[in-house]
Amino acid sequence: MAKLSATLIRSLIGAAVATSLLSATPAAADSAAGTIGVSLNVTNACVVNGATQLQTNAGTLGDIAFADQPGIFGNVDGQLVGTLGTLQVQCSPGVTPQLTVGSGANDAAGKRRMASNGNTLDYRLFSDAQRTSELTIGSRISLGTATTSPFTVPIYARVNSGGAVIAAGRYTDTVQVTLTW
């Protein structure tokens, strides 16, 4: 047999290796599949005046500021004005929220009163602009069934000196309001 040159031997070995690599079946990669559980429990909630988180104390919902008056006056009307205009309540869809308009700091004999330096002045709250549906102490306002839109809850007020001359001063009251759902 003829003697093969080193170069020819290397070429033949290289070709053999390349052929075996090209014709070899690649090893199959194993795999496994699984799942990841993701969950969140959401409870019903309501927020007041556009809050971005649940409030256990909604703070001041707004103010009713009657226009300045002389010591004797007839009917003077006011309306609750909050951070978004009227009071707004937004709840989880399907919830049926209710506002309870409670007592004030100066109530007496079932009447709402503002006070100034020991003097008092009766006033009334209403749920309608005509001031025919009075919100007595403990009145409940049913807001209906919530959707994705907020409820607008106007509250109106009226004060009258009742024909008497009232002592000068800044008369105030603070009414408690509770939202339930």
XYZ file of C-alpha atoms in Angstrom:
181
model
C 0.000 0.000 0.000
C 1.192 3.357 -0.843
C 2.202 5.587 1.857
C -0.322 8.294 2.531
C 0.831 11.752 3.158
C 0.132 13.434 6.478
C -1.892 16.142 4.724
C -4.082 13.571 2.991
C -4.629 11.701 6.249
C -5.680 14.880 8.005
C -8.067 15.709 5.165
C -9.647 12.255 5.312
C -10.027 12.399 9.098
C -11.558 15.899 8.881
C -14.042 14.755 6.235
C -15.009 11.727 8.310
C -15.587 13.843 11.421
C -17.635 16.418 9.463
C -19.755 13.668 7.895
C -20.429 12.076 11.271
C -21.373 15.433 12.801
C -23.745 16.272 9.950
C -25.405 12.896 9.961
C -25.677 12.598 13.754
C -29.171 12.964 15.190
C -29.275 15.813 17.703
C -30.246 14.814 21.210
C -33.870 15.794 22.041
C -34.213 18.417 24.778
C -36.610 17.456 27.542
C -39.245 19.970 28.774
C -41.933 20.277 31.376
C -44.863 22.693 31.593
C -46.456 24.144 34.681
C -48.781 26.939 35.781
C -48.666 29.965 38.058
C -51.767 30.779 40.083
C -52.612 34.489 40.339
C -55.462 35.763 42.515
C -56.819 38.861 44.234
C -59.848 39.098 46.502
C -61.630 42.434 46.065
C -64.254 43.525 48.562
C -66.919 46.132 47.912
C -65.852 49.691 48.577
C -67.092 53.250 48.344
C -65.117 56.481 48.226
C -66.197 60.081 48.666
C -65.298 63.099 46.524
C -62.872 61.303 44.213
C -60.634 59.691 46.847
C -58.115 57.205 45.475
C -58.183 54.857 48.431
C -60.715 53.510 50.903
C -61.547 55.997 53.632
C -62.688 54.997 57.093
C -62.775 58.683 57.968
C -63.855 60.691 54.932
C -63.108 63.963 56.707
C -64.990 67.096 55.720
C -67.348 66.290 52.857
C -67.932 69.939 52.074
C -69.448 73.071 53.574
C -72.718 74.953 53.558
C -71.906 78.648 53.858
C -74.924 80.916 54.044
C -74.458 84.479 52.790
C -73.924 87.093 55.523
C -77.181 88.511 56.920
C -78.291 91.388 59.160
C -79.731 90.485 62.597
C -83.234 89.818 61.216
C -83.890 88.040 57.916
C -86.265 85.773 56.031
C -85.387 82.543 54.247
C -81.741 82.269 53.262
C -80.782 79.235 51.208
C -77.475 77.408 50.947
C -76.105 74.246 49.395
C -73.370 71.774 50.259
C -70.236 72.494 48.245
C -67.425 69.944 48.317
C -64.065 69.545 46.622
C -65.785 68.377 43.412
C -68.754 70.747 43.643
C -71.572 68.661 45.068
C -70.911 65.612 47.219
C -69.881 62.629 45.073
C -69.913 58.976 46.108
C -68.458 56.195 43.968
C -68.871 52.539 44.870
C -68.152 49.091 43.519
C -70.701 48.255 40.794
C -73.734 46.444 42.186
C -73.418 47.921 45.687
C -76.407 49.839 47.118
C -74.880 52.603 49.271
C -76.779 54.726 51.753
C -75.931 58.025 53.440
C -77.201 58.724 56.935
C -77.351 62.405 57.826
C -76.899 62.354 61.574
C -76.901 64.845 64.353
C -75.061 68.114 64.610
C -73.022 69.473 67.474
C -75.807 71.796 68.664
C -79.044 69.852 68.090
C -81.827 70.265 70.604
C -85.367 68.873 70.705
C -84.908 67.224 67.295
C -83.897 70.482 65.602
C -80.636 71.344 63.908
C -79.011 74.442 65.333
C -75.979 76.562 64.682
C -74.386 78.207 67.713
C -72.356 81.336 68.428
C -71.255 82.398 71.928
C -74.138 80.569 73.625
C -76.753 81.785 71.102
C -78.416 79.356 68.696
C -80.152 79.601 65.350
C -82.310 76.834 63.852
C -81.649 75.650 60.304
C -82.865 72.774 58.137
C -81.309 70.426 55.569
C -83.083 69.118 52.475
C -82.487 66.591 49.707
C -84.157 68.692 46.997
C -83.629 72.185 45.577
C -87.259 73.135 46.301
C -86.582 72.404 49.973
C -89.654 70.225 50.435
C -87.920 66.935 51.452
C -86.316 67.652 54.807
C -83.376 65.610 56.027
C -84.222 65.324 59.696
C -81.681 64.001 62.188
C -80.933 60.388 61.259
C -82.436 60.633 57.741
C -81.163 58.107 55.225
C -80.526 58.823 51.573
C -80.563 55.666 49.431
C -78.311 56.228 46.435
C -79.495 53.302 44.285
C -77.380 50.576 42.722
C -73.832 51.609 41.891
C -72.420 51.503 38.386
C -69.008 52.745 37.269
C -70.197 56.379 37.530
C -70.251 58.334 40.801
C -73.478 59.340 42.524
C -73.971 63.082 42.895
C -75.622 63.869 46.225
C -76.822 67.447 46.563
C -77.731 68.643 50.047
C -79.577 71.917 50.448
C -80.102 74.096 53.512
C -82.323 76.916 54.716
C -82.074 79.274 57.673
C -84.505 81.967 58.826
C -84.329 84.272 61.841
C -87.981 83.457 62.522
C -88.891 87.130 62.897
C -86.509 87.615 65.821
C -83.424 89.801 65.910
C -80.455 87.456 66.227
C -77.279 88.377 68.127
C -74.314 89.110 65.877
C -71.671 86.393 65.600
C -70.362 83.538 63.481
C -72.891 80.700 63.836
C -71.588 77.202 63.091
C -72.497 73.543 63.360
C -70.930 70.244 62.329
C -73.248 67.507 61.040
C -72.187 63.860 61.144
C -72.678 61.892 57.887
C -72.188 58.129 57.597
C -71.837 56.202 54.334
C -72.739 52.503 54.450
C -72.743 49.915 51.688
